[in-house]
PDB file of C-alpha atoms in Angstrom:
ATOM      1  CA  ALA A 208       0.193  -0.191  -0.326  1.00  0.00           C
ATOM      2  CA  LEU A 209       0.943   3.471   0.002  1.00  0.00           C
ATOM      3  CA  ASP A 210       1.818   5.676   2.785  1.00  0.00           C
ATOM      4  CA  PRO A 211       2.020   8.982   2.195  1.00  0.00           C
ATOM      5  CA  ALA A 212       4.089   9.177   5.514  1.00  0.00           C
ATOM      6  CA  HIS A 213       6.374   7.128   3.606  1.00  0.00           C
ATOM      7  CA  ALA A 214       6.598  10.247   0.523  1.00  0.00           C
ATOM      8  CA  GLN A 215       6.872  13.012   3.282  1.00  0.00           C
ATOM      9  CA  TYR A 216       9.866  11.161   4.352  1.00  0.00           C
ATOM     10  CA  LEU A 217      11.384  10.901   1.164  1.00  0.00           C
ATOM     11  CA  ASN A 218      10.973  14.341   0.602  1.00  0.00           C
ATOM     12  CA  ASN A 219      12.993  15.214   3.701  1.00  0.00           C
ATOM     13  CA  LEU A 220      15.573  13.275   2.751  1.00  0.00           C
ATOM     14  CA  ALA A 221      15.713  14.419  -0.807  1.00  0.00           C
ATOM     15  CA  ILE A 222      15.982  17.764   0.888  1.00  0.00           C
ATOM     16  CA  LEU A 223      18.731  17.484   3.270  1.00  0.00           C
ATOM     17  CA  ALA A 224      20.532  15.303  -0.346  1.00  0.00           C
ATOM     18  CA  GLU A 225      20.141  19.077  -2.092  1.00  0.00           C
ATOM     19  CA  ALA A 226      21.945  20.709   0.851  1.00  0.00           C
ATOM     20  CA  LEU A 227      24.027  17.875   0.951  1.00  0.00           C
ATOM     21  CA  GLY A 228      24.955  18.840  -2.741  1.00  0.00           C
ATOM     22  CA  ARG A 229      24.052  15.175  -4.065  1.00  0.00           C
ATOM     23  CA  LEU A 230      21.572  16.830  -6.650  1.00  0.00           C
ATOM     24  CA  GLU A 231      21.477  13.075  -8.079  1.00  0.00           C
ATOM     25  CA  LEU A 232      20.665  11.955  -4.788  1.00  0.00           C
ATOM     26  CA  ALA A 233      17.812  14.141  -3.915  1.00  0.00           C
ATOM     27  CA  GLU A 234      16.260  14.047  -7.672  1.00  0.00           C
ATOM     28  CA  ALA A 235      15.970   9.932  -7.126  1.00  0.00           C
ATOM     29  CA  HIS A 236      14.311  10.659  -3.082  1.00  0.00           C
ATOM     30  CA  TYR A 237      11.998  13.150  -4.810  1.00  0.00           C
ATOM     31  CA  ALA A 238      10.958  11.475  -8.406  1.00  0.00           C
ATOM     32  CA  ARG A 239       9.463   8.158  -5.018  1.00  0.00           C
ATOM     33  CA  ALA A 240       8.025  10.528  -3.084  1.00  0.00           C
ATOM     34  CA  ALA A 241       6.215  11.559  -5.899  1.00  0.00           C
ATOM     35  CA  GLN A 242       4.967   8.076  -7.030  1.00  0.00           C
ATOM     36  CA  LEU A 243       3.740   7.572  -3.297  1.00  0.00           C
ATOM     37  CA  ALA A 244       1.751  11.083  -3.354  1.00  0.00           C
ATOM     38  CA  PRO A 245       0.961  12.116  -6.698  1.00  0.00           C
ATOM     39  CA  GLY A 246      -1.426  15.101  -6.034  1.00  0.00           C
ATOM     40  CA  ASP A 247       1.367  16.337  -2.587  1.00  0.00           C
ATOM     41  CA  LYS A 248       1.712  19.617  -4.357  1.00  0.00           C
ATOM     42  CA  LYS A 249       4.662  19.912  -2.085  1.00  0.00           C
ATOM     43  CA  ILE A 250       6.495  17.208  -3.222  1.00  0.00           C
ATOM     44  CA  ARG A 251       5.942  18.173  -6.554  1.00  0.00           C
ATOM     45  CA  GLU A 252       6.985  21.627  -6.459  1.00  0.00           C
ATOM     46  CA  ASN A 253      10.581  20.559  -5.200  1.00  0.00           C
ATOM     47  CA  HIS A 254      11.015  17.798  -7.700  1.00  0.00           C
ATOM     48  CA  ASP A 255      10.208  20.721 -10.540  1.00  0.00           C
ATOM     49  CA  LYS A 256      11.944  23.130  -9.706  1.00  0.00           C
ATOM     50  CA  LEU A 257      15.216  20.223  -9.132  1.00  0.00           C
ATOM     51  CA  LYS A 258      14.299  18.620 -12.339  1.00  0.00           C
ATOM     52  CA  ALA A 259      14.225  22.622 -14.047  1.00  0.00           C
ATOM     53  CA  TYR A 260      17.722  23.062 -12.438  1.00  0.00           C
ATOM     54  CA  LEU A 261      19.490  19.345 -13.072  1.00  0.00           C
ATOM     55  CA  ASP A 262      18.816  20.712 -17.469  1.00  0.00           C
ATOM     56  CA  SER A 263      19.824  24.382 -16.786  1.00  0.00           C
ATOM     57  CA  GLY A 264      23.156  23.344 -15.887  1.00  0.00           C
ATOM     58  CA  LYS A 265      23.492  26.336 -13.234  1.00  0.00           C
ATOM     59  CA  ALA A 266      26.611  26.264 -11.062  1.00  0.00           C
ATOM     60  CA  ALA A 267      24.358  27.811  -8.514  1.00  0.00           C
ATOM     61  CA  ALA A 268      22.725  26.187  -5.171  1.00  0.00           C
ATOM     62  CA  PRO A 269      19.504  25.711  -5.865  1.00  0.00           C
ATOM     63  CA  ALA A 270      16.573  28.010  -4.137  1.00  0.00           C
ATOM     64  CA  ALA A 271      16.173  26.122  -0.919  1.00  0.00           C
ATOM     65  CA  PRO A 272      13.381  23.304  -0.956  1.00  0.00           C
ATOM     66  CA  ALA A 273      10.134  23.701   1.694  1.00  0.00           C
ATOM     67  CA  PRO A 274       9.209  20.613   4.088  1.00  0.00           C
ATOM     68  CA  ALA A 275       6.689  18.260   3.334  1.00  0.00           C
ATOM     69  CA  ARG A 276       4.916  18.330   6.788  1.00  0.00           C
TER      70      ARG A 276
END
């Protein structure tokens, strides 16, 4: 069964991975969180922001995502 709490946990792990500069790991955590909770707006926004950043090739760090609640 899909567990939304697990999705929140993965979202928070993704935020931590981003803060540590582990962007590929963050993307994987966001992607799995989005699969578990496809209707979660914060997870979707965080994932979309990171994907846009990765696609842009910018050297600066992306804006800090919002923690899931």
